[in-house]
Coordinates of C-alpha atoms and ligand atoms in Angstrom, one line a residue:
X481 CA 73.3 163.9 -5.3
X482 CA 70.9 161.2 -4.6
X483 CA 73.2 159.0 -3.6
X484 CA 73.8 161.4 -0.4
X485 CA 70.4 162.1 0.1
X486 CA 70.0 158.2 0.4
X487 CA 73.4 158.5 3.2
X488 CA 71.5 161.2 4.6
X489 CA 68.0 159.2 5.0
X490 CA 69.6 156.3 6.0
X491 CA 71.7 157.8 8.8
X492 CA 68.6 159.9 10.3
X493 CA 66.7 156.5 10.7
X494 CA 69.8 155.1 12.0
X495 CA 69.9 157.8 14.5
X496 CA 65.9 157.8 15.3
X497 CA 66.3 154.0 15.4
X498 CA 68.9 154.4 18.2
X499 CA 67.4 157.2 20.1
X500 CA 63.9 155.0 20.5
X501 CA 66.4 152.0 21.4
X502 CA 68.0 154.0 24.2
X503 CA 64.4 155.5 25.1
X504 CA 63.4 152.1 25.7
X505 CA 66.1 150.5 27.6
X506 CA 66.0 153.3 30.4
X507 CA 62.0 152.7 30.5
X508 CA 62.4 149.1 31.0
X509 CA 65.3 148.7 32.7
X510 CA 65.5 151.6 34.8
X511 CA 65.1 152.2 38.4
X512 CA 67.7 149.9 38.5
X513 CA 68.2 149.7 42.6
X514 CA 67.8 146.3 44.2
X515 CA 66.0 145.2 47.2
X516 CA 67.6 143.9 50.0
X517 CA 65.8 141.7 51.4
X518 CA 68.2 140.9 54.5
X519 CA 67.3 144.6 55.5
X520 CA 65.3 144.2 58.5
X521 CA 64.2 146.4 61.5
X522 CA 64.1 145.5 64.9
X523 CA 60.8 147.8 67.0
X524 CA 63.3 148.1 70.2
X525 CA 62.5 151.1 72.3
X526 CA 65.9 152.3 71.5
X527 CA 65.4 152.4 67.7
X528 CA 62.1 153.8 68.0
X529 CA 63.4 156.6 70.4
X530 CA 65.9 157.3 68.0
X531 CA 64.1 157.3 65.0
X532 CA 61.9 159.8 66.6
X533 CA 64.8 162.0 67.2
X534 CA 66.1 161.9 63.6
X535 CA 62.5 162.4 61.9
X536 CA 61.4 165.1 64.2
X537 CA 64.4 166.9 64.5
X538 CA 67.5 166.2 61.8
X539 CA 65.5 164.9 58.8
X540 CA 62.7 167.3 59.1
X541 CA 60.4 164.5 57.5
X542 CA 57.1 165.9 58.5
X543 CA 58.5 169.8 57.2
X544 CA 57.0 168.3 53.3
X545 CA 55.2 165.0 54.6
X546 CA 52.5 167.0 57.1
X547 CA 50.3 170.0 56.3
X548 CA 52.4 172.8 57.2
X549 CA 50.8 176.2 58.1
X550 CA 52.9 178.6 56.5
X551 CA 51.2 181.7 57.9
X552 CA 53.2 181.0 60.7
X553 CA 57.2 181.9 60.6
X554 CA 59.1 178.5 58.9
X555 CA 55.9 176.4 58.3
X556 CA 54.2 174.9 61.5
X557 CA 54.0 171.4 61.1
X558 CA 50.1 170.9 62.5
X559 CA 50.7 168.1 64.8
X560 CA 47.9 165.6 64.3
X561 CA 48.5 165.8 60.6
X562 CA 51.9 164.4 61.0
X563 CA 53.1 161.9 58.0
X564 CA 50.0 162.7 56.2
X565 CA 52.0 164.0 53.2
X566 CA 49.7 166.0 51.0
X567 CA 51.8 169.0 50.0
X568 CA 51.3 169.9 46.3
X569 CA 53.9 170.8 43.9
X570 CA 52.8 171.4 40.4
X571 CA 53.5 172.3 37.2
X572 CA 52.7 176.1 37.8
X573 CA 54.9 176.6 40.7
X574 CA 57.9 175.6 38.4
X575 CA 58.4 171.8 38.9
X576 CA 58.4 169.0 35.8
X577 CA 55.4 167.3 36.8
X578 CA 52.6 167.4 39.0
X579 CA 53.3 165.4 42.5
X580 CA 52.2 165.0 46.5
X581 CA 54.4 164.5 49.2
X582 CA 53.4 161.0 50.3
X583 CA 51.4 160.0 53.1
X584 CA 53.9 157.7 55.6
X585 CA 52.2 157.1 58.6
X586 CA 51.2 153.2 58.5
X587 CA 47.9 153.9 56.7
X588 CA 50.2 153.6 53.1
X589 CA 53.5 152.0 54.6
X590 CA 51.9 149.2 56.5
X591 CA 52.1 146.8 53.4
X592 CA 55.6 147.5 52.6
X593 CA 58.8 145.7 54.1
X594 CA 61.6 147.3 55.8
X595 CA 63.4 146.7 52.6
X596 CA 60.5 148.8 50.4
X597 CA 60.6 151.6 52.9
X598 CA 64.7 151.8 53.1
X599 CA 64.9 151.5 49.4
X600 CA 62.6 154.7 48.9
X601 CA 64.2 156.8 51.2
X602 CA 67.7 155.9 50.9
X603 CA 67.5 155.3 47.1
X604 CA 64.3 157.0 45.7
X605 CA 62.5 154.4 44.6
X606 CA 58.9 153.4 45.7
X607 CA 57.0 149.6 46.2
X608 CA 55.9 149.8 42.4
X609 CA 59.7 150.1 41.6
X610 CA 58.9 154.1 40.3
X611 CA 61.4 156.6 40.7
X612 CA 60.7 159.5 43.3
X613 CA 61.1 163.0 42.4
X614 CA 64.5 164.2 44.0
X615 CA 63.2 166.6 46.0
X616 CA 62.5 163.8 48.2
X617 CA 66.3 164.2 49.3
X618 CA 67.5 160.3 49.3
X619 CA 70.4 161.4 47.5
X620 CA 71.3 162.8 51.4
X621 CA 69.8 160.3 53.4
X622 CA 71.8 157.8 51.3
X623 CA 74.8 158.2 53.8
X624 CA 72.0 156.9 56.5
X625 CA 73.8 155.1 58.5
X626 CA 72.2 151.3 58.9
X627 CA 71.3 151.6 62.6
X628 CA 69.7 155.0 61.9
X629 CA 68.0 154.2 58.7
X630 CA 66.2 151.1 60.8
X631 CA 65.7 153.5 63.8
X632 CA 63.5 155.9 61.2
X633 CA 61.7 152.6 59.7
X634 CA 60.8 151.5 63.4
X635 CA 59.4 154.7 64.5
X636 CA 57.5 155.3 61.1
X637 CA 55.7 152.3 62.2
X638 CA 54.6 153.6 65.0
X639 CA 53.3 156.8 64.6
X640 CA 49.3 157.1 64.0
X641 CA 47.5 156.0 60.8
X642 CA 46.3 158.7 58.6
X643 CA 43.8 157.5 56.2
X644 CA 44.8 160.4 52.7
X645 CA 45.5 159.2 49.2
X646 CA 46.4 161.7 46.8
X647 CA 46.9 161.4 42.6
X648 CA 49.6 159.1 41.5
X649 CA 52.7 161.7 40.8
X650 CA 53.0 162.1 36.8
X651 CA 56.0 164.0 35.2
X652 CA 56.2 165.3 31.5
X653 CA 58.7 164.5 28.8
X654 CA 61.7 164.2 28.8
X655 CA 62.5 164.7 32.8
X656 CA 60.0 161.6 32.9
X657 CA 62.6 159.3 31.3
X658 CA 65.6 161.3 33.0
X659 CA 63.9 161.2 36.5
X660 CA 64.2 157.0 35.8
X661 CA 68.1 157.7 36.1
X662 CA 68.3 159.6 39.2
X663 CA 67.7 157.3 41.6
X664 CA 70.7 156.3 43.8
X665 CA 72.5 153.4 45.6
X666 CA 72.7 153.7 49.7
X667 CA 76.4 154.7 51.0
X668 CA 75.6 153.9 54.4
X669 CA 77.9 155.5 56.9
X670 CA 80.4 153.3 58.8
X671 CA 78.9 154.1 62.7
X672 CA 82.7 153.1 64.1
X673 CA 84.1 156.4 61.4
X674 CA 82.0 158.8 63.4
X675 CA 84.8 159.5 66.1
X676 CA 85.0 163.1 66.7
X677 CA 82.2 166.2 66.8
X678 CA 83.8 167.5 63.0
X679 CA 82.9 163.8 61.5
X680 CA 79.7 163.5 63.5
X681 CA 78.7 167.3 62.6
X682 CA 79.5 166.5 58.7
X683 CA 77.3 163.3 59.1
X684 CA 74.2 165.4 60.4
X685 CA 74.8 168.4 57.8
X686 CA 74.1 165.3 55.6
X687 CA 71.8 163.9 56.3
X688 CA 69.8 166.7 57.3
X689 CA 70.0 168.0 53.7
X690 CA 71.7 171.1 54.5
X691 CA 73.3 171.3 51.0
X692 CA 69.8 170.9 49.4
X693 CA 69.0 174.6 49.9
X694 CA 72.9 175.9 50.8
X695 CA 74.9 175.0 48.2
X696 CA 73.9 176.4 44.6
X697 CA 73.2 173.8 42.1
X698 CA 72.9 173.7 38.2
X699 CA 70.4 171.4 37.0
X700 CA 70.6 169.1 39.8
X701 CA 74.2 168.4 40.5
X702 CA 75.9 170.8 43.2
X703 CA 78.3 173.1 42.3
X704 CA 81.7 171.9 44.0
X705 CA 83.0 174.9 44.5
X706 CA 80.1 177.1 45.8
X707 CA 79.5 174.3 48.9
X708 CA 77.5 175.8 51.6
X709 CA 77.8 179.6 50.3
X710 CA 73.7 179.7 49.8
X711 CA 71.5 181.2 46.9
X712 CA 68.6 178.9 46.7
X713 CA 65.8 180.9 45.9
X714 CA 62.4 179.9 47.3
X715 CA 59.1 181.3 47.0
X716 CA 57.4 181.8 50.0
X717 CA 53.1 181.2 50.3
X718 CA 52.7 184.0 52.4
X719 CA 54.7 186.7 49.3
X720 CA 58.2 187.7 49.0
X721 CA 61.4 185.7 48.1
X722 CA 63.7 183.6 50.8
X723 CA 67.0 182.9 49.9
X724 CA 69.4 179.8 51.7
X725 CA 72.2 182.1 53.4
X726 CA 76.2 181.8 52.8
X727 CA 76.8 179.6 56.1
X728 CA 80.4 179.4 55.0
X729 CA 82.8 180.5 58.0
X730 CA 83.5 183.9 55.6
X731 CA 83.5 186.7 57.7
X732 CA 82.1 188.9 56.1
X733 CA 79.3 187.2 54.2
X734 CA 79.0 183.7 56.0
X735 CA 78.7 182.9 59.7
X736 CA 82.7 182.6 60.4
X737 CA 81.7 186.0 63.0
X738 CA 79.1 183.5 64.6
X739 CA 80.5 182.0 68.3
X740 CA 79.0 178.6 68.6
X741 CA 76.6 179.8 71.5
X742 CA 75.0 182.2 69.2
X743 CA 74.9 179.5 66.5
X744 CA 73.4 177.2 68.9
X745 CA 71.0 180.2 70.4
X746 CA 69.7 180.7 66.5
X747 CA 68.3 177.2 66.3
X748 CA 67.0 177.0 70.2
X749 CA 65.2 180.4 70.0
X750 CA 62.5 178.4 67.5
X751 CA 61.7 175.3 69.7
X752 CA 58.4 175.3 71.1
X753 CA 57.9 178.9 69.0
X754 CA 56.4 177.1 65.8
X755 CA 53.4 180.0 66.1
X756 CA 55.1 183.1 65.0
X757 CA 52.6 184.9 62.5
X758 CA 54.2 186.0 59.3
X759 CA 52.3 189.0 58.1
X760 CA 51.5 188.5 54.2
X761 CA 54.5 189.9 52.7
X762 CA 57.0 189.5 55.8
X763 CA 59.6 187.9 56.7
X764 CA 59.1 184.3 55.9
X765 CA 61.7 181.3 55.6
X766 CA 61.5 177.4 53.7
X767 CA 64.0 176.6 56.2
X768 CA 62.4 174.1 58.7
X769 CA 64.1 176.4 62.1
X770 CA 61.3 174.7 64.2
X771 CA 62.3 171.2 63.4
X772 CA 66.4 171.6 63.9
X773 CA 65.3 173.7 67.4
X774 CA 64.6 170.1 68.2
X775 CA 68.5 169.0 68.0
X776 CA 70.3 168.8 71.0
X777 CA 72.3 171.4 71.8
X778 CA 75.6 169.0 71.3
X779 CA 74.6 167.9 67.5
X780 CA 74.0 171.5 66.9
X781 CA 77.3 172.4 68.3
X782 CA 78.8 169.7 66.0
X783 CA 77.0 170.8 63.0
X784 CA 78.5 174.3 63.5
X785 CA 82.0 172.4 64.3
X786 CA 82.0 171.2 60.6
X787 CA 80.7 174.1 59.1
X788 CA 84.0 175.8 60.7
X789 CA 86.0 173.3 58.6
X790 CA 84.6 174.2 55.2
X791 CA 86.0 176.5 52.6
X792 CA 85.0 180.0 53.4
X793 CA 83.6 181.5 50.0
X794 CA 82.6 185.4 49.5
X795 CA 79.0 185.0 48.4
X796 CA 76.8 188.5 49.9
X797 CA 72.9 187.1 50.0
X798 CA 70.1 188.8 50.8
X799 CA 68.3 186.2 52.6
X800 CA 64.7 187.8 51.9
X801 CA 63.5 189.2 48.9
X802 CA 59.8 191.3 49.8
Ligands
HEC1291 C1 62.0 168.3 51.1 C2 60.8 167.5 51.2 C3 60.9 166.0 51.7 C4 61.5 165.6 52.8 C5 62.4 166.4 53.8 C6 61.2 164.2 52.9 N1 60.5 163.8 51.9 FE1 59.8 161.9 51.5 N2 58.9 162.5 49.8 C7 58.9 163.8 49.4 C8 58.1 163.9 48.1 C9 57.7 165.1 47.4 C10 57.7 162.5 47.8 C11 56.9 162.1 46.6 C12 57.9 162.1 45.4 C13 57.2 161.5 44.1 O1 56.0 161.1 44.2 O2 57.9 161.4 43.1 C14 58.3 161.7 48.9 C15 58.2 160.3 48.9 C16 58.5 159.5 50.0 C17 58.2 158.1 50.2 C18 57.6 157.2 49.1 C19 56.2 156.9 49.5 C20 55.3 156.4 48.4 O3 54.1 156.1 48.7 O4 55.7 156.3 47.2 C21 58.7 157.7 51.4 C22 58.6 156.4 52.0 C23 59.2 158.9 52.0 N3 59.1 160.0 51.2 C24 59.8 158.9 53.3 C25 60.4 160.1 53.9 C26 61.1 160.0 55.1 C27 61.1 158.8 56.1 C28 61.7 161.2 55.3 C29 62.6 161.7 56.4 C30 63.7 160.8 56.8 C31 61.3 162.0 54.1 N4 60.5 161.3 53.3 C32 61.7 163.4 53.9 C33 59.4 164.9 50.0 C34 60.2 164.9 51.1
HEC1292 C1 64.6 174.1 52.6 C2 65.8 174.8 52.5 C3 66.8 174.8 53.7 C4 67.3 173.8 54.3 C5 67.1 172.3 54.1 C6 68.3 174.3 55.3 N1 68.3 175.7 55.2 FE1 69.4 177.0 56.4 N2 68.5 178.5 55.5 C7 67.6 178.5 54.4 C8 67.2 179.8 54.1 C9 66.2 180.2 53.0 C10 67.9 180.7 54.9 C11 67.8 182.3 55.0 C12 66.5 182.7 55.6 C13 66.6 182.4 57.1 O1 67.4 183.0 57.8 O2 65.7 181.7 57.5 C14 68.7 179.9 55.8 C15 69.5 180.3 56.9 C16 70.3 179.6 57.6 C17 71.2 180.1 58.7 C18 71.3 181.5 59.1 C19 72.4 182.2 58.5 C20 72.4 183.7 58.7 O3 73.3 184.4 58.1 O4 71.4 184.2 59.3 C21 71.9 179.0 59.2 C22 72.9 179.0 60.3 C23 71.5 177.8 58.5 N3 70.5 178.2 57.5 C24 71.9 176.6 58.7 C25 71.4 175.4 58.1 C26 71.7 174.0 58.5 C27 72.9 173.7 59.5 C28 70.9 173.2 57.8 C29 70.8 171.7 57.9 C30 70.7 171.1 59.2 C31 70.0 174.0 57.0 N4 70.4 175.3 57.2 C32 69.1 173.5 56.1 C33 67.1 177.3 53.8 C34 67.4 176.0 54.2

């Protein structure tokens, strides 16, 4: 009998012993992205004009790094607040942690190099080598391609300081440890593979983070087989429930009725209509309409190309919950 007790003691040290060893390799050796320090960014006109394209219209930066007025229909980004970052999520409203979207006009970026800055949005992890929390989606803007992750660097540099610090983000235990783990190599895009309006429409459904909100995920990692056919639930400020729609060509529960001009109509009908009141309880949606209004009507018309091209699924959502 004591004999096993003495196994048993020996092999729950053993295991606590390996558990604090583990514990303490991922603390001290993880983020483990590189810099690349040959990343540099040229400020042409043509990068910054790009870049302004892609922040204020694919990548809906300023929908989480502004203050957003969310009494109006999709959140209006209030325009002199832009890059100012700022928007809370805490523990309460259901996330690990306590954390601000960043501030990233030049009043915080102007100290790192284009290296820093493409390493945290491309691979989630920030000057001081900390992980970002994923909602910052670098796991889509990964597939970046290298001309338009510089274009987005160049025009960041350019838009107006905004002088705002908030509370350095702090997670709890364990998804502090875990959240070391998440962050992700660039996959940059090969420009010369983007030949058609199907490729080009998959690239911007990427990188726009489409799949963030439309395709269900368990704990983090999507699930394959439910791509695009919606359920996200989000909690919106102003009361009620929205929920990302099946935009799956289905016919019945997806778009596959929608013709591409009405596709194309949907988006246009927000741009320059970021004032729509939501009355408290109405209608209200996370989904940043009056930032994609601002694609042109071709890269919408490829986005709805693609989305053509993927599995259909049955999935009936009701996209608002009062
Ligand atoms: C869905 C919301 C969301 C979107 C869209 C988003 N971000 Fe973020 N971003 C965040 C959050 C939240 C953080 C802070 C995460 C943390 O502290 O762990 C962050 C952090 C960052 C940081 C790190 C700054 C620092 O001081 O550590 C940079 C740089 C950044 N984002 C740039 C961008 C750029 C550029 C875009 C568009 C191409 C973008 N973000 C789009 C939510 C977002
Ligand atoms: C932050 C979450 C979020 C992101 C990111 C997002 N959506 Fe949505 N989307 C929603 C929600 C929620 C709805 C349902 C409510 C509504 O209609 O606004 C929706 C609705 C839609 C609809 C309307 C479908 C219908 O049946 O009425 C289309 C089309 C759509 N999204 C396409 C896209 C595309 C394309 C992208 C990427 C460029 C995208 N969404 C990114 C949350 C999101």
């Amino acid at each position: 009998m004591n004999k096993y007790i003495k196994i048993l003691g020996s092999l729950i040290s053993l295991i606590f012993i390996v558990t604090a060893l583990i514990i303490l390799y991922i603390n001290f050796s993880y983020p483990n992205i590189p810099l690349d320090n040959s990343f540099k960014v040229e400020m042409t006109e043509q990068n910054i004009e790009r870049g302004k394209y892609l922040v204020n219209s694919v990548n809906a930066c300023f929908h989480c790094h502004s203050t957003v007025d969310f009494t109006k229909f999709s959140g209006k980004i209030i325009e002199n607040e832009k890059g100012k970052g700022g928007r809370y999520y805490p523990e309460e409203g259901g996330f690990p942690g306590n954390f601000y979207s960043s501030n990233i006009t030049p009043y915080n970026l102007k100290d790192w190099s284009d290296a820093e800055i493409y390493r945290a949005i491309t691979s989630g992890v920030n000057k001081n080598g900390d992980a970002l929390f994923p909602l910052m989606p670098y796991h889509a803007y990964k597939y970046l391609t290298l001309d338009d992750a510089k274009s987005i660097i160049a025009y960041l540099r350019t838009i107006k300081p905004i002088e705002a610090k908030y509370n350095k983000s702090e997670f709890t235990f364990p998804f502090s440890l875990i959240l070391k783990t998440i962050p992700n190599k660039p996959e940059p895009t090969d420009k010369s593979s983007l030949t058609n309006n199907i490729e080009y429409g998959k690239y911007l459904v990427n990188i726009g983070g489409c799949e963030d909100c439309h395709t269900p995920s368990e704990g983090g990692t999507p699930d394959e087989n439910m791509r695009f056919a919606g359920g996200f639930e989000i909690p919106m400020e102003t009361g009620g429930i929205c929920k990302a729609a099946n935009i799956t060509p289905d016919n019945e529960t997806g778009i596959g009725s929608w013709t591409k001009e009405k596709f194309i109509q949907r988006f246009k009908f927000y741009q320059n209509n970021d004032s729509l009141i939501v009355k408290s309880g109405g209608f209200n949606s996370e989904m940043p309409w009056t930032v994609y209004a601002n694609m042109t009507e071709e890269d919408l018309g490829s986005i709805y190309e693609y989305l053509r091209t993927v599995k259909p699924i049955k999935n009936r959502i009701q996209k608002f919950i009062p």
